[in-house]
XYZ file of C-alpha atoms in Angstrom:
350
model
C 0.000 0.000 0.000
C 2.032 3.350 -1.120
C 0.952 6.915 -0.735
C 1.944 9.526 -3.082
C 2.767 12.201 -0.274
C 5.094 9.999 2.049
C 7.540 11.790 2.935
C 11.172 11.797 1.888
C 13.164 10.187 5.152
C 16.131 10.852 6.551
C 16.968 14.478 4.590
C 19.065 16.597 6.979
C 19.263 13.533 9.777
C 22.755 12.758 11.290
C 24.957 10.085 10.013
C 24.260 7.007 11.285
C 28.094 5.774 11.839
C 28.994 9.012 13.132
C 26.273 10.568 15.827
C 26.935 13.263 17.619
C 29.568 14.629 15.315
C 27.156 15.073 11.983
C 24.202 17.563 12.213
C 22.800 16.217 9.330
C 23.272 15.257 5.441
C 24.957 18.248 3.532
C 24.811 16.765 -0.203
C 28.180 17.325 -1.814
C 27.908 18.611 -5.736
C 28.881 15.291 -7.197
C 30.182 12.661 -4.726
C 28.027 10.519 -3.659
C 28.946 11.495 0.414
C 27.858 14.273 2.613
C 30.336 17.137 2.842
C 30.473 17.695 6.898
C 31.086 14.119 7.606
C 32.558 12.774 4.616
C 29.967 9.545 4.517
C 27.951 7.623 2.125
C 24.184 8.398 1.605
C 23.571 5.486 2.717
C 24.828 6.149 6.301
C 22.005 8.585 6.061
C 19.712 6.468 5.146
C 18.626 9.540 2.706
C 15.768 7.476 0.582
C 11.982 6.631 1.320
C 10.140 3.848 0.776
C 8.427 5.255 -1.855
C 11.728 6.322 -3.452
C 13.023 2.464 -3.307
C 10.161 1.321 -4.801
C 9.928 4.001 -7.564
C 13.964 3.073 -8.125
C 13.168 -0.885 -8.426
C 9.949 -0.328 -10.631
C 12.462 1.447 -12.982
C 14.846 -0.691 -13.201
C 12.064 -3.769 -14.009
C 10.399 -1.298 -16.434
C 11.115 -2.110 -19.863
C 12.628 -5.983 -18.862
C 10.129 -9.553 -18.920
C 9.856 -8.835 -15.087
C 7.872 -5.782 -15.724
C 4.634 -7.722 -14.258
C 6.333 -7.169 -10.909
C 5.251 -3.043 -11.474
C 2.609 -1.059 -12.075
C 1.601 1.991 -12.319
C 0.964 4.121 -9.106
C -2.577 6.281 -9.317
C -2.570 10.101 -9.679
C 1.477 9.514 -10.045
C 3.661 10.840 -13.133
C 3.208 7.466 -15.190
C 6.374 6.058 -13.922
C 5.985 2.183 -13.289
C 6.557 1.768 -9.071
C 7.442 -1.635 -8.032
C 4.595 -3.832 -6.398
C 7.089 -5.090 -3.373
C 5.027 -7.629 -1.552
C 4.966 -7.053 1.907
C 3.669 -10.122 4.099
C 1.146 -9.784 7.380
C 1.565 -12.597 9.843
C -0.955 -12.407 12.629
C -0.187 -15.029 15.761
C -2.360 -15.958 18.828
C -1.569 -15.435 21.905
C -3.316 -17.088 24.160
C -1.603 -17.198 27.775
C -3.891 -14.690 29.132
C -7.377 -14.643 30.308
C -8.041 -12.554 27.141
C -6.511 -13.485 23.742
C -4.527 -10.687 22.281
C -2.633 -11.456 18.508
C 0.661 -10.592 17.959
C 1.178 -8.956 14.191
C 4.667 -8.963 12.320
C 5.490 -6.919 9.316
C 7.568 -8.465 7.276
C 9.049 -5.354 4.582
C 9.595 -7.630 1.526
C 8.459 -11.672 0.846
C 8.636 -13.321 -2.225
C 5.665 -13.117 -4.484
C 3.764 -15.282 -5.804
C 3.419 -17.448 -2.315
C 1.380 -19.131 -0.028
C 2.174 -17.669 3.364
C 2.950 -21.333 4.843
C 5.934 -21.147 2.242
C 6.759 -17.705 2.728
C 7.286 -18.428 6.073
C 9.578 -21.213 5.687
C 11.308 -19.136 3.350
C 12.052 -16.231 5.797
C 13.039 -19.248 8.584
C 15.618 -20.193 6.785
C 17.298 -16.812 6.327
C 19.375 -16.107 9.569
C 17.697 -13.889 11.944
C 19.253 -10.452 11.406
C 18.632 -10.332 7.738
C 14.977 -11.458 7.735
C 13.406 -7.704 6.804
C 10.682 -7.210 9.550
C 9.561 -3.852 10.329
C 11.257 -1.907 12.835
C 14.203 -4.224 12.727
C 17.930 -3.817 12.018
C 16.952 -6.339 9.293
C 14.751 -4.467 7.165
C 17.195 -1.544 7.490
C 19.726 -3.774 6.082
C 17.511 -4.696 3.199
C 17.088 -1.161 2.444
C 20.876 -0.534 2.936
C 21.642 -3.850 0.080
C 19.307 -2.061 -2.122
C 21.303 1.743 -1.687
C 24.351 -0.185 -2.308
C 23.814 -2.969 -4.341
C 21.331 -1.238 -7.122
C 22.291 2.324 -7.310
C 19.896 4.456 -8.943
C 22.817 6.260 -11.143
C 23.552 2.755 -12.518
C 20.543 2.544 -14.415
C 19.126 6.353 -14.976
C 21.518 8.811 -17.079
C 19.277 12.208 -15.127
C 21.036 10.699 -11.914
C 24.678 11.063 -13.236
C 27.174 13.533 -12.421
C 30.040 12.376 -14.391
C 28.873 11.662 -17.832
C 29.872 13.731 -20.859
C 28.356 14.821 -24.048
C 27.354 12.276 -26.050
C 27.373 9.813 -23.267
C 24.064 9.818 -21.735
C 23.233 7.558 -25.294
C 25.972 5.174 -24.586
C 24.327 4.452 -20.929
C 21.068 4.375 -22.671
C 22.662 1.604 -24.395
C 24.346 -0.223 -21.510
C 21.462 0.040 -19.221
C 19.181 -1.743 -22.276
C 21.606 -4.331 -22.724
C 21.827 -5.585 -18.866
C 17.990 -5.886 -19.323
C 17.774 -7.908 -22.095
C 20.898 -9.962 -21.292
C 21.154 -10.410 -17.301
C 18.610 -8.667 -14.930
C 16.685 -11.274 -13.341
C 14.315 -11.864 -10.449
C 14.724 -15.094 -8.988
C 11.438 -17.612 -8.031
C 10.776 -19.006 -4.921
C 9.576 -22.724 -5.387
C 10.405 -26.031 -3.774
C 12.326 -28.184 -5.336
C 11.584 -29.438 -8.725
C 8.552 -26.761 -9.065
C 10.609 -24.222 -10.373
C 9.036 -22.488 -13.451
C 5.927 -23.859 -12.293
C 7.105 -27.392 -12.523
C 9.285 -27.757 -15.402
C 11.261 -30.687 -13.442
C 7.893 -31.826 -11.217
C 8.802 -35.440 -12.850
C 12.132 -35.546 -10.617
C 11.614 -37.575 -7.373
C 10.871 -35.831 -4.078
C 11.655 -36.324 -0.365
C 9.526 -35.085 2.434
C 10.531 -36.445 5.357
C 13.415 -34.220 6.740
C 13.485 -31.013 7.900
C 14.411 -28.143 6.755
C 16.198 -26.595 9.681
C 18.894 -28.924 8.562
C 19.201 -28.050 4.801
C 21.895 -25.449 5.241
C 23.917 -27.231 8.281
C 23.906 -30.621 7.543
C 27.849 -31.397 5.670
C 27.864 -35.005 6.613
C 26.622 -36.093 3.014
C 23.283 -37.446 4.799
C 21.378 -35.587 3.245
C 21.749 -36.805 -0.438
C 20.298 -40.197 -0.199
C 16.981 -39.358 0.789
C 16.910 -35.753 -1.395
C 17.764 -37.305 -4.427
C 19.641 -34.772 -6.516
C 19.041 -31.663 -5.530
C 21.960 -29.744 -4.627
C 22.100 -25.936 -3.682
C 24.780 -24.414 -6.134
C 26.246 -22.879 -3.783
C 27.401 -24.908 -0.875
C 26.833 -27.925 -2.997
C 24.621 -29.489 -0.389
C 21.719 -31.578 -0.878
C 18.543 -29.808 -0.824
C 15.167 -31.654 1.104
C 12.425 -32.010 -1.235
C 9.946 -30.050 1.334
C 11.926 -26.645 1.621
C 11.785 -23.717 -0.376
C 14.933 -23.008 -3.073
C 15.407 -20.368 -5.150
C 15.352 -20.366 -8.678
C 16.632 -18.177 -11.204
C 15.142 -18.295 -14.740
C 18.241 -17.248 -16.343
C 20.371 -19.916 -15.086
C 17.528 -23.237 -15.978
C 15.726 -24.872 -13.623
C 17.807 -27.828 -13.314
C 19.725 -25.225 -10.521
C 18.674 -24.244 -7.176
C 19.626 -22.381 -4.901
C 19.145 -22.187 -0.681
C 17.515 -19.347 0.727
C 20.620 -17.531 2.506
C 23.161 -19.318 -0.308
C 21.525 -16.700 -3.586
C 24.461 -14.033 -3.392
C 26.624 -11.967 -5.240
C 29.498 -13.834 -6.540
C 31.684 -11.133 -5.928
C 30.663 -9.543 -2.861
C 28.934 -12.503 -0.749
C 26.197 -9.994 -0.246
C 22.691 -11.923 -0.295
C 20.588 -10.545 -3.282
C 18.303 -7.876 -1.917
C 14.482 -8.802 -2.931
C 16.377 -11.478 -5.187
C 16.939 -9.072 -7.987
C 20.153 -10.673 -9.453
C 22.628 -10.219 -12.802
C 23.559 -13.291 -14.397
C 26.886 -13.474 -16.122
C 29.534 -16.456 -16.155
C 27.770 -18.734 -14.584
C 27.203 -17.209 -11.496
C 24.514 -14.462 -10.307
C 25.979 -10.770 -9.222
C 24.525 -7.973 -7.529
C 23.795 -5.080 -9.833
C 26.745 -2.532 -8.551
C 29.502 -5.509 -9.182
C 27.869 -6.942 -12.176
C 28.444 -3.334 -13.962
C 31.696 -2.915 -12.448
C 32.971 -5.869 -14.313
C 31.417 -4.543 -17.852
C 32.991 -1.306 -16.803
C 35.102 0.731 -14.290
C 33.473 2.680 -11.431
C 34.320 6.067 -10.360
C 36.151 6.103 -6.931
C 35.289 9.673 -6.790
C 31.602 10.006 -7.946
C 30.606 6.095 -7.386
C 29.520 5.979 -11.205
C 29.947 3.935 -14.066
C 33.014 5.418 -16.300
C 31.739 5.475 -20.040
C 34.900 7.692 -21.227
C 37.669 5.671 -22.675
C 40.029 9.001 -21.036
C 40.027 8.085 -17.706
C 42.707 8.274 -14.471
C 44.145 5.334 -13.185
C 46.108 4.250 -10.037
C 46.536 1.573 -7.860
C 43.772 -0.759 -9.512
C 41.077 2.160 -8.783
C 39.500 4.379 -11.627
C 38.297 7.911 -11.887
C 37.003 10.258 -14.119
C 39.719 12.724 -14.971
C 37.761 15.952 -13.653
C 37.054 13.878 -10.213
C 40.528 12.720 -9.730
C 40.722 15.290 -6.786
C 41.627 15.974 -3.678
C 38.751 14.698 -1.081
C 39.489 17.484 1.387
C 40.491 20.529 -0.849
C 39.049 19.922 -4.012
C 42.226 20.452 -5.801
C 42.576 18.619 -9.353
C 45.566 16.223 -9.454
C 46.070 14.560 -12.481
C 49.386 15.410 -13.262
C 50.520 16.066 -9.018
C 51.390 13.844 -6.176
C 48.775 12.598 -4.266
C 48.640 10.193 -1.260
C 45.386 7.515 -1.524
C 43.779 6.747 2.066
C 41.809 3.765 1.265
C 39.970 5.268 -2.102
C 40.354 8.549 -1.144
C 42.790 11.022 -3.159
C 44.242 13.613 -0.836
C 47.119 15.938 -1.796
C 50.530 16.150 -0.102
C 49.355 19.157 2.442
C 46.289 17.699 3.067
C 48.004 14.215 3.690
C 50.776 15.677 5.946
C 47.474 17.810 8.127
C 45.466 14.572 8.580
C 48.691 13.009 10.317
C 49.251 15.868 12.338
């Protein structure tokens, strides 16, 4: 359920690594950071959820996953993602007088009977399952800052492209569509796709509590062949896998085992890029198409670019993080992936 007038959160709050010392977000003219306290937007926690859900219907826009948006009423026409949220309503009975206890769970996978969607979520650990007011669904919301920047995918959002590159995005961002986005399925085994490999034996006596700790090969007999491409264990014929179209359905996938190959990083509401093999998050799959500003955090689609110690930058942002001070061409210390000149380098050690 989305309203057109919720508010924008965080704008102006303090840093969330750094309390007490940030008064609040001071948006820096093309780095991605705030300029008091020199961190991300995402230690700000800067978007709403409309925002997120505006971001993700864009990016499914225009791909075979659009049925996963729609359009919002009395909006602009852009296509807002239909993020399925999941009520679960226990009894609690203890008392002389019933009372039900209601959890919020930010994001489930669609499609779902709740019975399933549950045993989904179980089998994620704790801390990332995305219930309201929870460090978990701040997490989720931090994978999706980080993992699917917005300037990845919408040329209006980019500080560091040139003239006559905004087509060559255009190009890039249609191509990742057609070739790689996905949105993986939540199924159990062998009824991924909606059954394409139903004829395949099935198990349903073990639990699946076990499916992700068991390493004792037990498992395999009574499974049959189901094995989580991951961790390469067997997968029990009664619990939930994941399934990603662009890889077949002959693969599956454990709950908490669908990451980024590059990063570890589960996939936030599954959205995945498939390349080699292997699924990627959507900031590492473009980084390996492409290098990523270490100044301005964006995809580099200039062929005239800085380079130094394995990091890339646009030639105008190779600059001092402190002063501002170009320095292609100048000495310059690097702090991690930050450029800083010599005075500036000798003043922080001071």
């Amino acid at each position: 359920q989305m309203s057109g007038n919720q508010p924008q959160l965080g704008r102006g709050v303090p840093c969330l690594r750094c309390r007490g010392t940030c008064s609040g977000f001071e948006p820096h003219s093309w780095r991605k950071i705030c300029k008091s306290c020199k961190c991300s937007q995402e230690e700000h926690s800067l978007s709403s959820e409309l925002e997120d859900d505006r971001k993700i219907g864009r990016l499914l826009a225009d791909s075979k996953y659009s049925t996963l948006t729609a359009r919002l009423k009395g909006g602009d026409g852009v296509r807002i993602y239909k993020r399925n949220r999941m009520i679960v309503t226990n009894p609690n009975i203890s008392g002389k007088d019933p009372t039900f206890d209601t959890i919020t769970y930010e994001w489930a996978p669609p499609g779902l009977a709740q019975k399933l969607a549950m045993q989904y979520m179980e089998l994620m650990p704790k801390e990332l399952q995305p219930v309201a007011g929870t460090d978990g669904a701040l997490q989720r919301r931090r994978r999706l800052t980080r993992q699917l920047p917005l300037y990845d995918q919408d040329p209006a959002q980019c500080r560091g492209l040139a003239e006559g590159e905004h087509g060559l995005m255009e190009e890039f961002v249609k191509k990742y569509k057609a070739e790689a986005l996905g949105v993986g399925e939540v199924a159990l085994p062998g009824q991924g796709g909606g059954g394409k490999d139903e004829g395949k034996p099935q198990d349903k006596s073990i639990d699946c509590s076990q499916a992700a700790r068991s390493t004792n090969g037990a498992l395999e007999s009574a499974a049959g062949h189901y094995r989580c491409e991951t961790c390469k264990q067997a997968v029990p014929g009664d619990c939930p896998v994941v399934y990603a179209d662009r890889a077949g359905y002959s693969r599956q996938w454990h709950p908490a085992c669908f990451v980024c190959c590059r990063c570890s990083e589960p996939l936030v509401d599954l959205i995945y890029f498939w390349k080699g093999g292997v699924p990627w998050c959507g900031r590492h799959y473009c980084e390996s198409l492409r290098p990523r500003c270490a100044g301005c955090d964006e995809i580099i689609f200039s062929e005239d670019y800085q380079q130094a110690e394995g990091l890339a930058w646009h030639k105008k942002h190779f600059a001092c993080l402190e002063c501002e001070m170009p320095l292609v061409g100048k000495p310059f210390a690097l702090a991690n992936t930050s450029l800083l000149c010599t005075i500036c380098s000798q003043s922080k050690r001071l």
